Coordinates of C-alpha atoms and ligand atoms in Angstrom, one line a residue:
M24 CA 27.9 -1.5 -14.5
T25 CA 29.4 1.9 -13.9
E26 CA 31.3 2.2 -10.6
V27 CA 29.4 4.3 -8.1
A28 CA 30.3 5.8 -4.7
E29 CA 29.1 3.8 -1.7
V30 CA 27.8 5.9 1.2
P31 CA 29.4 4.9 4.6
V32 CA 26.9 3.6 7.2
A33 CA 27.7 6.4 9.6
E34 CA 26.4 9.0 7.1
R35 CA 23.2 7.0 6.7
R36 CA 22.1 7.0 10.3
G37 CA 21.2 9.7 12.8
E38 CA 20.1 13.3 12.5
G39 CA 21.3 15.4 9.7
K40 CA 21.6 12.3 7.6
R41 CA 21.7 12.0 3.9
I42 CA 19.4 9.3 2.5
S43 CA 20.8 7.7 -0.7
H44 CA 19.8 5.1 -3.2
W45 CA 20.3 1.4 -2.8
I46 CA 21.6 -0.3 -5.9
A47 CA 23.1 -3.7 -6.4
G48 CA 23.3 -4.4 -2.6
K49 CA 24.8 -1.2 -1.4
S50 CA 24.0 2.4 -0.5
V51 CA 24.8 4.7 -3.5
A52 CA 25.1 8.4 -3.2
G53 CA 23.0 10.4 -5.7
T54 CA 24.8 12.3 -8.4
S55 CA 21.9 14.2 -9.9
G56 CA 22.4 17.3 -7.8
R57 CA 18.7 17.2 -6.9
S58 CA 17.4 16.2 -3.4
G59 CA 14.5 17.0 -1.1
P60 CA 14.0 17.6 2.7
V61 CA 12.7 14.9 5.1
Y62 CA 11.1 16.2 8.3
N63 CA 10.2 15.1 11.7
P64 CA 6.6 16.3 11.6
A65 CA 6.2 16.3 15.4
R66 CA 9.1 18.8 15.7
G67 CA 8.5 20.6 12.4
E68 CA 12.2 20.2 11.7
Q69 CA 14.2 18.9 8.8
T70 CA 16.1 15.8 9.8
A71 CA 17.5 14.5 6.6
E72 CA 18.0 15.2 2.9
V73 CA 17.0 12.6 0.4
D74 CA 18.8 12.2 -3.0
F75 CA 16.5 12.4 -6.0
A76 CA 17.4 10.0 -8.8
S77 CA 18.1 11.1 -12.4
V78 CA 17.1 9.0 -15.4
E79 CA 20.6 7.5 -15.5
E80 CA 20.4 6.5 -11.8
V81 CA 17.1 4.8 -12.3
D82 CA 18.7 3.0 -15.3
R83 CA 21.6 1.9 -13.1
A84 CA 19.1 0.3 -10.6
V85 CA 17.2 -1.4 -13.5
Q86 CA 20.5 -2.8 -14.9
A87 CA 21.4 -4.2 -11.5
A88 CA 18.0 -5.8 -11.2
K89 CA 18.3 -7.1 -14.8
E90 CA 21.7 -8.7 -14.0
A91 CA 20.4 -10.3 -10.9
F92 CA 17.2 -11.7 -12.5
P93 CA 18.5 -15.0 -14.2
A94 CA 20.1 -16.4 -11.0
W95 CA 17.2 -15.3 -8.8
R96 CA 14.7 -16.8 -11.1
A97 CA 16.6 -20.0 -11.3
L98 CA 16.9 -20.3 -7.5
S99 CA 14.9 -23.3 -6.3
L100 CA 11.6 -22.7 -4.6
S101 CA 12.9 -24.4 -1.4
R102 CA 15.9 -22.1 -1.3
R103 CA 13.8 -19.0 -2.0
T104 CA 11.4 -20.0 0.7
E105 CA 14.2 -20.5 3.1
L106 CA 15.3 -16.9 2.4
F107 CA 11.8 -15.6 2.9
F108 CA 11.6 -17.3 6.3
R109 CA 14.8 -15.5 7.2
I110 CA 13.4 -12.2 5.9
R111 CA 10.3 -12.8 8.0
K112 CA 12.5 -13.4 11.1
L113 CA 14.5 -10.3 10.6
V114 CA 11.5 -8.0 10.0
D115 CA 9.9 -9.5 13.1
E116 CA 13.0 -8.9 15.2
H117 CA 13.2 -5.3 14.0
R118 CA 9.5 -4.4 14.3
T119 CA 10.2 -1.6 16.7
D120 CA 13.2 -0.2 14.8
I121 CA 11.1 0.0 11.7
A122 CA 8.2 1.5 13.6
K123 CA 10.5 4.2 15.1
L124 CA 11.6 5.2 11.6
L125 CA 8.0 5.5 10.6
T126 CA 7.1 7.7 13.6
A127 CA 10.1 9.9 13.0
E128 CA 9.4 10.7 9.4
H129 CA 5.6 10.1 9.0
G130 CA 4.5 11.2 12.5
K131 CA 2.1 8.4 13.2
V132 CA 2.1 7.1 16.9
L133 CA 4.4 4.3 17.6
S134 CA 1.6 1.7 18.4
D135 CA 0.1 2.5 15.0
A136 CA 3.5 2.3 13.3
K137 CA 4.0 -1.2 14.9
G138 CA 0.5 -2.2 13.6
E139 CA 1.7 -1.1 10.1
V140 CA 4.7 -3.3 10.3
A141 CA 2.6 -6.2 11.6
R142 CA 0.2 -5.9 8.5
G143 CA 3.2 -5.8 6.2
L144 CA 4.7 -8.9 7.9
E145 CA 1.5 -10.8 7.2
V146 CA 2.1 -10.3 3.5
I147 CA 5.7 -11.6 3.9
E148 CA 4.3 -14.6 5.8
Y149 CA 1.8 -15.3 3.0
C150 CA 4.7 -15.3 0.5
C151 CA 6.6 -17.9 2.6
G152 CA 4.0 -20.2 1.1
M153 CA 5.3 -19.6 -2.4
P154 CA 5.7 -23.3 -3.3
E155 CA 2.0 -23.8 -2.9
L156 CA 1.1 -20.4 -4.4
L157 CA 3.1 -21.0 -7.6
K158 CA 1.8 -24.5 -8.3
G159 CA 0.5 -25.0 -11.8
S160 CA -2.1 -27.6 -13.0
F161 CA -1.7 -30.8 -14.9
S162 CA -4.1 -32.6 -17.2
E163 CA -2.9 -36.2 -17.9
Q164 CA -4.0 -37.8 -21.2
A165 CA -5.8 -34.7 -22.6
S166 CA -5.6 -36.6 -25.8
T167 CA -4.1 -40.1 -26.3
G168 CA -0.4 -39.9 -25.2
L169 CA -0.7 -36.2 -24.7
D170 CA -0.5 -34.2 -21.5
V171 CA -1.2 -30.5 -20.9
Y172 CA 0.1 -28.5 -18.0
S173 CA 0.4 -24.9 -16.9
I174 CA 3.2 -23.1 -15.1
R175 CA 3.6 -19.6 -13.9
Q176 CA 6.8 -17.7 -14.4
P177 CA 8.2 -14.4 -13.2
L178 CA 8.1 -11.3 -15.4
G179 CA 11.6 -10.0 -15.0
V180 CA 12.4 -6.6 -13.5
V181 CA 9.3 -5.0 -11.9
A182 CA 8.9 -1.7 -10.1
G183 CA 6.9 -0.3 -7.2
I184 CA 6.0 3.4 -6.6
T185 CA 4.6 4.0 -3.1
P186 CA 2.9 6.8 -1.1
F187 CA 3.9 8.5 2.2
N188 CA 1.2 7.1 4.4
F189 CA 2.4 3.5 4.8
P190 CA 6.2 3.7 4.2
A191 CA 6.9 0.2 5.3
M192 CA 3.7 -1.8 4.6
V193 CA 2.8 -0.7 1.1
P194 CA 6.3 -1.5 -0.2
M195 CA 6.0 -4.9 1.4
W196 CA 2.6 -5.4 -0.4
M197 CA 4.7 -5.2 -3.6
W198 CA 8.2 -6.4 -3.1
A199 CA 7.3 -9.5 -1.1
P200 CA 5.1 -11.1 -3.7
A201 CA 7.2 -9.8 -6.6
L202 CA 10.4 -11.4 -5.1
A203 CA 8.6 -14.6 -4.0
C204 CA 7.5 -15.1 -7.6
G205 CA 11.1 -14.8 -8.9
N206 CA 11.2 -11.2 -10.1
T207 CA 13.8 -8.6 -9.2
F208 CA 12.6 -5.2 -8.0
V209 CA 13.1 -1.5 -8.1
L210 CA 11.3 0.5 -5.5
K211 CA 10.7 4.3 -5.6
P212 CA 9.3 5.1 -2.2
S213 CA 7.7 8.4 -1.1
E214 CA 10.3 11.1 -0.9
K215 CA 8.6 12.3 2.3
D216 CA 9.6 9.3 4.5
P217 CA 12.1 7.2 2.6
S218 CA 14.2 5.6 5.4
A219 CA 12.0 2.5 6.0
S220 CA 12.7 1.4 2.4
I221 CA 16.5 1.6 2.9
F222 CA 16.2 -0.3 6.2
A223 CA 14.2 -3.0 4.3
A224 CA 17.0 -3.2 1.7
E225 CA 19.5 -3.7 4.5
L226 CA 17.4 -6.5 6.1
L227 CA 17.0 -8.2 2.8
K228 CA 20.7 -8.2 2.3
E229 CA 21.3 -9.5 5.8
A230 CA 18.8 -12.3 5.1
G231 CA 20.9 -13.4 2.2
V232 CA 19.0 -12.0 -0.8
P233 CA 21.5 -11.6 -3.6
D234 CA 22.7 -8.1 -4.6
G235 CA 20.6 -6.5 -7.3
V236 CA 17.4 -8.4 -6.5
F237 CA 16.0 -5.5 -4.5
N238 CA 17.0 -1.9 -5.3
V239 CA 15.7 1.5 -4.1
V240 CA 15.8 4.8 -6.0
H241 CA 14.5 7.9 -4.4
G242 CA 13.0 10.9 -6.1
D243 CA 10.1 12.7 -7.6
K244 CA 8.4 12.8 -11.0
V245 CA 11.8 12.4 -12.8
A246 CA 12.4 9.0 -11.2
V247 CA 8.8 7.9 -11.7
D248 CA 8.8 8.8 -15.4
A249 CA 12.1 7.0 -15.8
I250 CA 10.5 3.9 -14.4
L251 CA 7.3 4.2 -16.4
E252 CA 9.3 4.6 -19.7
H253 CA 12.1 2.1 -19.0
P254 CA 12.0 -0.7 -21.6
E255 CA 13.4 -3.3 -19.2
I256 CA 10.7 -2.8 -16.6
R257 CA 7.9 -5.3 -17.2
A258 CA 5.4 -4.3 -14.6
V259 CA 4.6 -1.4 -12.3
S260 CA 2.7 -1.4 -9.1
F261 CA 1.6 2.0 -7.8
V262 CA -0.2 3.2 -4.7
G263 CA -1.0 6.9 -4.2
S264 CA -3.5 9.6 -5.1
T265 CA -6.0 9.2 -7.9
P266 CA -4.6 11.8 -10.4
I267 CA -1.1 10.2 -10.2
A268 CA -2.5 6.7 -10.2
K269 CA -4.3 7.5 -13.5
Y270 CA -1.2 9.1 -14.9
V271 CA 0.9 6.1 -13.9
Y272 CA -1.5 3.6 -15.3
E273 CA -1.9 5.4 -18.6
T274 CA 1.9 6.0 -19.0
A275 CA 3.0 2.5 -18.0
T276 CA 0.5 0.7 -20.2
R277 CA 1.3 3.0 -23.1
H278 CA 4.9 1.8 -22.7
G279 CA 3.8 -1.8 -22.8
K280 CA 3.9 -2.6 -19.1
R281 CA 1.5 -4.5 -16.9
C282 CA 0.2 -2.0 -14.3
Q283 CA -1.9 -2.0 -11.1
A284 CA -2.4 1.6 -9.8
L285 CA -4.3 2.1 -6.6
G286 CA -5.7 5.6 -6.0
G287 CA -7.4 7.7 -3.4
A288 CA -10.6 7.2 -1.5
K289 CA -13.5 8.7 0.2
N290 CA -14.8 6.0 2.5
H291 CA -18.4 6.2 3.8
M292 CA -19.6 4.5 6.9
I293 CA -23.4 4.0 7.0
V294 CA -25.0 3.9 10.4
L295 CA -28.5 2.5 10.5
P296 CA -31.0 3.4 13.2
D297 CA -30.7 -0.1 14.7
A298 CA -26.9 0.0 15.0
D299 CA -25.1 -0.3 18.4
I300 CA -24.4 3.4 18.8
E301 CA -21.5 2.9 21.2
M302 CA -19.8 0.5 18.9
A303 CA -20.4 2.7 15.9
A304 CA -19.0 5.8 17.7
D305 CA -15.9 3.9 18.8
A306 CA -15.4 2.7 15.2
A307 CA -15.9 6.1 13.7
V308 CA -13.4 7.8 16.0
S309 CA -10.7 5.3 15.5
A310 CA -11.2 4.9 11.8
A311 CA -11.5 8.7 11.1
Y312 CA -8.7 10.0 13.4
G313 CA -6.3 7.1 13.6
S314 CA -3.0 8.0 11.9
A315 CA -4.4 11.6 11.7
G316 CA -6.8 10.4 9.0
E317 CA -3.9 9.8 6.6
R318 CA -5.1 6.3 5.6
C319 CA -6.6 5.3 2.3
M320 CA -9.1 3.2 4.3
A321 CA -9.9 5.9 6.8
I322 CA -13.5 6.6 7.4
S323 CA -14.0 10.2 6.3
Q324 CA -17.7 10.3 5.9
V325 CA -20.5 9.0 8.2
V326 CA -23.9 8.6 6.6
A327 CA -26.4 8.7 9.4
V328 CA -29.8 7.2 8.5
G329 CA -33.1 8.2 10.0
D330 CA -33.0 9.5 13.6
V331 CA -29.5 8.1 14.4
A332 CA -27.5 11.3 13.7
D333 CA -28.0 13.3 16.9
K334 CA -27.3 10.3 19.1
L335 CA -24.3 9.3 17.1
I336 CA -22.8 12.8 16.9
D337 CA -23.2 13.1 20.7
A338 CA -21.4 9.8 21.2
I339 CA -18.6 10.8 18.9
K340 CA -18.3 14.3 20.6
Q341 CA -17.9 12.6 23.9
R342 CA -15.0 10.6 22.7
I343 CA -13.1 13.3 20.8
P344 CA -11.4 14.9 23.9
K345 CA -9.9 11.5 24.6
V346 CA -8.0 11.5 21.3
K347 CA -4.8 12.9 22.7
V348 CA -2.7 14.6 20.0
G349 CA 1.0 14.6 20.6
D350 CA 4.4 13.3 19.5
G351 CA 4.0 9.8 18.3
M352 CA 7.1 8.7 20.3
S353 CA 5.2 9.5 23.5
D354 CA 3.2 6.6 25.0
D355 CA 0.1 8.6 25.8
S356 CA -0.3 10.1 22.3
E357 CA -3.2 8.7 20.3
M358 CA -2.7 10.8 17.2
G359 CA 0.4 12.4 15.8
P360 CA 0.9 15.4 13.5
L361 CA 0.2 15.6 9.8
V362 CA 3.0 14.8 7.4
T363 CA 4.0 18.3 6.2
R364 CA 3.1 21.9 7.1
E365 CA 1.5 22.4 3.6
H366 CA -0.7 19.3 4.1
R367 CA -1.7 20.4 7.5
D368 CA -2.7 23.9 6.2
K369 CA -4.7 22.3 3.3
V370 CA -6.6 20.1 5.7
A371 CA -7.3 23.0 8.0
G372 CA -8.6 24.9 5.0
Y373 CA -11.5 22.4 4.6
V374 CA -12.7 23.1 8.1
A375 CA -12.3 26.8 7.6
R376 CA -14.6 26.7 4.5
T377 CA -17.3 24.4 5.9
A378 CA -19.6 27.1 7.4
E379 CA -19.6 29.2 4.2
E380 CA -20.5 26.1 2.2
G381 CA -23.5 25.4 4.4
G382 CA -22.1 22.7 6.7
T383 CA -21.8 22.9 10.5
V384 CA -18.5 22.7 12.4
V385 CA -19.3 20.7 15.5
V386 CA -15.7 20.3 16.7
D387 CA -13.0 22.5 15.2
G388 CA -9.5 20.8 15.3
R389 CA -7.8 24.1 14.7
E390 CA -8.7 25.1 18.2
S391 CA -7.2 22.0 19.9
A392 CA -3.9 21.8 18.0
P393 CA -1.0 21.4 20.4
E394 CA 1.5 24.3 20.7
G395 CA 4.9 24.1 18.9
D396 CA 6.4 23.9 15.5
G397 CA 5.1 20.4 14.7
F398 CA 2.6 20.1 11.9
W399 CA -0.3 19.9 14.4
L400 CA -4.0 19.8 13.9
G401 CA -6.6 18.6 16.3
V402 CA -9.6 16.5 15.3
S403 CA -12.6 18.0 13.6
L404 CA -16.2 16.9 13.2
L405 CA -18.4 18.4 10.5
D406 CA -22.2 18.0 10.2
D407 CA -24.7 18.6 7.4
L408 CA -22.2 17.9 4.6
E409 CA -23.6 17.2 1.2
P410 CA -22.3 16.4 -2.3
G411 CA -21.2 19.6 -3.9
M412 CA -19.4 20.9 -0.8
K413 CA -15.6 20.6 -0.9
A414 CA -15.4 18.9 2.5
Y415 CA -17.7 16.2 1.1
D416 CA -16.4 15.8 -2.4
D417 CA -12.6 15.8 -1.8
E418 CA -10.4 13.3 -0.2
I419 CA -9.2 15.4 2.7
F420 CA -6.7 12.9 4.1
G421 CA -6.6 14.4 7.5
P422 CA -8.4 14.2 10.9
V423 CA -11.7 15.5 9.7
L424 CA -14.9 13.4 9.9
G425 CA -18.0 14.6 8.0
V426 CA -21.6 13.6 8.7
T427 CA -24.3 13.5 6.1
R428 CA -27.9 12.9 7.2
V429 CA -30.3 10.9 5.0
A430 CA -33.7 9.5 5.6
T431 CA -33.4 6.0 4.2
Y432 CA -31.0 3.0 3.5
D433 CA -31.5 3.5 -0.2
E434 CA -30.4 7.2 -0.1
A435 CA -27.3 6.1 1.9
V436 CA -26.3 3.4 -0.6
T437 CA -26.9 5.9 -3.5
L438 CA -24.5 8.3 -1.9
V439 CA -21.8 5.6 -1.8
N440 CA -22.5 4.3 -5.3
E441 CA -22.5 7.8 -6.9
N442 CA -19.2 8.7 -5.3
P443 CA -16.4 8.6 -7.8
Y444 CA -14.2 6.6 -5.4
G445 CA -14.9 3.0 -4.4
N446 CA -12.1 1.9 -2.0
G447 CA -13.7 0.8 1.2
T448 CA -17.1 1.2 2.9
A449 CA -18.8 0.0 6.0
I450 CA -22.3 -0.5 7.4
F451 CA -23.3 -0.6 11.1
T452 CA -26.5 -2.4 11.8
R453 CA -27.9 -5.3 13.8
D454 CA -29.9 -6.6 10.9
G455 CA -28.2 -9.4 9.0
G456 CA -30.5 -9.2 6.1
V457 CA -29.8 -5.5 5.5
A458 CA -26.1 -6.1 5.8
R459 CA -26.3 -8.9 3.3
Q460 CA -28.2 -6.7 0.9
F461 CA -25.6 -3.9 1.4
Q462 CA -22.7 -6.2 0.4
F463 CA -24.8 -7.1 -2.7
D464 CA -25.7 -3.5 -3.6
V465 CA -22.6 -1.4 -2.8
Q466 CA -20.0 -0.4 -5.4
A467 CA -16.7 -0.6 -3.5
G468 CA -13.9 -3.1 -3.5
M469 CA -13.7 -3.7 0.3
V470 CA -16.8 -3.8 2.5
G471 CA -17.0 -3.9 6.3
I472 CA -20.0 -5.1 8.3
N473 CA -19.7 -3.6 11.7
V474 CA -16.0 -3.3 10.8
P475 CA -14.9 0.3 9.9
I476 CA -11.6 -0.5 8.1
P477 CA -12.1 -3.7 6.2
V478 CA -8.5 -4.2 5.0
P479 CA -8.4 -7.7 3.7
V480 CA -6.1 -10.2 5.4
A481 CA -3.0 -11.2 3.5
Y482 CA -4.6 -14.3 1.8
Y483 CA -7.2 -12.1 0.1
S484 CA -6.3 -9.2 -2.2
F485 CA -6.6 -5.5 -1.5
G486 CA -8.1 -3.1 -3.9
G487 CA -10.9 -0.6 -4.6
W488 CA -13.2 0.1 -7.5
K489 CA -13.9 3.1 -9.7
A490 CA -11.3 6.0 -9.2
S491 CA -9.6 4.0 -6.4
L492 CA -8.0 1.5 -8.8
F493 CA -6.7 1.6 -12.4
G494 CA -5.9 -1.8 -13.8
D495 CA -7.7 -5.0 -13.2
T496 CA -5.7 -6.8 -10.5
H497 CA -5.9 -6.0 -6.8
I498 CA -2.7 -6.0 -4.8
Y499 CA -1.1 -8.8 -2.7
G500 CA -2.9 -12.1 -1.9
P501 CA -3.8 -14.4 -4.9
E502 CA -4.2 -11.4 -7.3
G503 CA -0.7 -10.2 -6.4
I504 CA 0.8 -13.6 -7.3
S505 CA -1.1 -13.5 -10.6
F506 CA 0.1 -9.9 -11.3
Y507 CA 3.7 -10.8 -10.8
T508 CA 3.7 -13.9 -12.9
R509 CA 2.6 -14.9 -16.4
G510 CA 1.1 -18.1 -17.4
K511 CA 2.6 -20.7 -19.8
V512 CA 0.8 -23.8 -21.0
V513 CA 2.8 -26.8 -22.2
T514 CA 1.3 -29.4 -24.4
S515 CA 3.5 -32.5 -24.5
R516 CA 3.7 -35.8 -26.2
W517 CA 6.4 -38.5 -25.6
P518 CA 7.1 -41.5 -27.7
D519 CA 5.3 -44.6 -26.3
P520 CA 8.1 -46.7 -24.8
A521 CA 6.4 -49.9 -26.0
T522 CA 6.5 -49.0 -29.6
S523 CA 9.5 -46.7 -29.6
K524 CA 12.4 -47.8 -31.7
V525 CA 14.8 -46.2 -29.2
D526 CA 16.8 -48.8 -27.2
L527 CA 16.3 -47.9 -23.6
G528 CA 18.8 -50.5 -22.5
F529 CA 16.4 -52.3 -20.3
P530 CA 13.4 -54.5 -20.9
Q531 CA 10.0 -52.9 -21.4
T532 CA 7.2 -54.1 -19.1
R533 CA 4.4 -54.1 -21.6
Ligands
NAD12 P1 1.0 10.8 -4.2 O1 0.1 10.4 -5.3 O2 1.2 12.3 -4.1 O3 2.4 10.1 -4.3 C1 2.5 8.7 -4.5 C2 3.8 8.5 -5.2 O4 3.8 9.1 -6.5 C3 5.0 9.0 -4.5 O5 6.1 8.1 -4.6 C4 5.4 10.3 -5.2 O6 6.7 10.6 -5.2 C5 4.9 10.0 -6.6 N1 4.4 11.2 -7.3 C6 3.8 12.3 -6.8 N2 3.5 13.2 -7.7 C7 3.9 12.7 -8.9 C8 3.9 13.2 -10.2 N3 3.3 14.4 -10.5 N4 4.3 12.4 -11.2 C9 4.8 11.2 -10.9 N5 4.9 10.7 -9.7 C10 4.5 11.4 -8.6 O7 0.3 10.2 -2.9 P2 0.7 10.5 -1.4 O8 0.3 11.9 -1.0 O9 2.1 10.1 -1.1 O10 -0.2 9.4 -0.6 C11 -1.5 9.7 -0.3 C12 -2.5 9.2 -1.3 O11 -2.3 7.8 -1.5 C13 -3.9 9.4 -0.9 O12 -4.7 9.8 -2.0 C14 -4.3 7.9 -0.5 O13 -5.7 7.7 -0.6 C15 -3.6 7.2 -1.4 N6 -3.4 5.8 -1.0 C16 -4.1 4.8 -1.6 C17 -4.0 3.5 -1.1 C18 -4.8 2.4 -1.7 O14 -4.6 1.3 -1.4 N7 -5.8 2.7 -2.6 C19 -3.2 3.2 -0.1 C20 -2.4 4.2 0.5 C21 -2.5 5.5 0.0

C-alpha cells in the first residue's frame, strides 16, 4: 500500500478540526484537495472541515480492506465473538460521548441522540450471537453414505453509504452484521455529520479489531461512484433519499454487486373514530416532531377518519407549545434545529405554500422559531392536505405534520396504498379486528398498531416497500446476515471404513 500521512489526534478533536479518512487502522489526511463544511446547526456555525475522497483514496481503503479480509475471515467464531463483546462494552461506555457528537453535528437533542446509540447497540448485541446466526444445516445420509450440508460464508469487501439523520445507528446497522459475518468494510458516511463514524473506527481499533477490517472514507458523489464501480467491492448497503437509493441500486447492480438500498418515506398514521385520542395525539406529536421530523420513520401525515379530525387536531394543538425548541445540549430542549440552513428554508417553503395550494396552516412553525443564527424552525401543523399538494406528496423531512380528512377506513387505506412510498405506517384504534385487517391490507414494510414508529427490534429486519427500498433484502436482523453472506452446499461421501482398503492402523468395529 502507498504510504499516507497520518493525522495527529490533536487535529482530529475540538473546534476548527479537520475530519479525515480512516484507512488501515489510522486517520489519514485527504489529498484530493476537496472538502466540505461541517456545522453546529444550533449555532449556525461551521465547526469542522471534512476531507472528500478521490477515486484513488477510495481505492486505498478498498485495498486495505482486501488485505485484511483473509485473516479476518479465518478468525474463529469464538474469537470474533469475543471481539464483538468488547466492541459492545466500549460503545456502551461511550454512549454519551457518541451522543454528544451527534448533537453537535446533527442537532438532535441529547436524549434522542442517546436513544439512537441505544438502538444501534441493540444491533451490535444481536451480532454477538454470530455463532448461532451463522450456523448451517446438515442432512445425514441424504443418499447411502452421502451427506449434504450448507454453510454461509462472507462476501469479501463490502461497503456502506449512510444518510445524515442517524450518523451512528445506520452505520451500525451495516458494519456490525457485515463484520460479524467475516467481511471487511468501507464506510462512506454522510458528509454533513461524519465524526461519529471516525469515533466508531477508533472504538473498533481499541476493541482489538485488526487494521483494515473497518475503513472510513468521507465525501460526496465522487466517493460514492468510486465505491459503486470498484471491482473489489462485493456488496453495497445504502440508506438515504429515494432518488439516490435508486441510482445506487441501479449502478451497483450494473457493476455486479449485491445491493440493498433503503430510500425515503412518507409515513401515514391512520386514526379511527374509536381511537384513544390522548394516546394518538401524544404519538403524533412525538413521531412527527421528534428529531425535528428528520427520521425516515417519522409520522408526517395523519389520516383522520370520520369525525375524529377536530378532536385530534385540538389535542395536538394543545401539545405543540410544550415542544420546546432549542439547543440539543440543553436539558429542557425537546427539539433541536434542522441540519442545514438550506434544508430549514426548504422545509419552511412547504408551510409557506400550503394556503395557496388549498390547505390550512393550523400552526405555523416559522412564527415560533427561536432567535439566533441556528437553523431553527418551530413545529407546524397543516390541515386539509390532499394528494396533488406538495406538502402531501413530498417527503418534507422536517417538523411539519399534515392532516388529511377521509370518511372511511377504506379511503384511509387506499391513501397509504396509493402512496409511492411504503416505509412505515400506523393505525390507532381500539378494534382488534380492524387492526388485524389493516396489517393484512396495507402496503408498507413496517406496521404499527397503536405504535407510531414501528422500527423493528434488532432480531427482526428493517425495511420498507415500494420506493422506500430497492433490492430484496431488508437491513440488519436475519435478512442482514443473509445479505452479508453467501450460501454454499457441500455434498460429501467418504469411503466406508468397513470395506475400505485403507489400513487405518486400528481394528474396525464392524
Ligand atoms: P441523501 O440521499 O441525500 O444522502 C445519503 C448518502 O448519499 C450520503 O452519504 C450522501 O453523501 C450520498 N449522496 C448524496 N447525493 C448523492 C449523489 N448525487 N450521488 C451519490 N451519492 C450521493 O440522504 P440524506 O439527506 O443524507 O438523508 C435523508 C434521507 O434518507 C431521507 O430521504 C430519509 O427518508 C432517508 N432515510 C431512509 C431510511 C430508511 O431506512 N429507509 C433511514 C434513514 C434515512
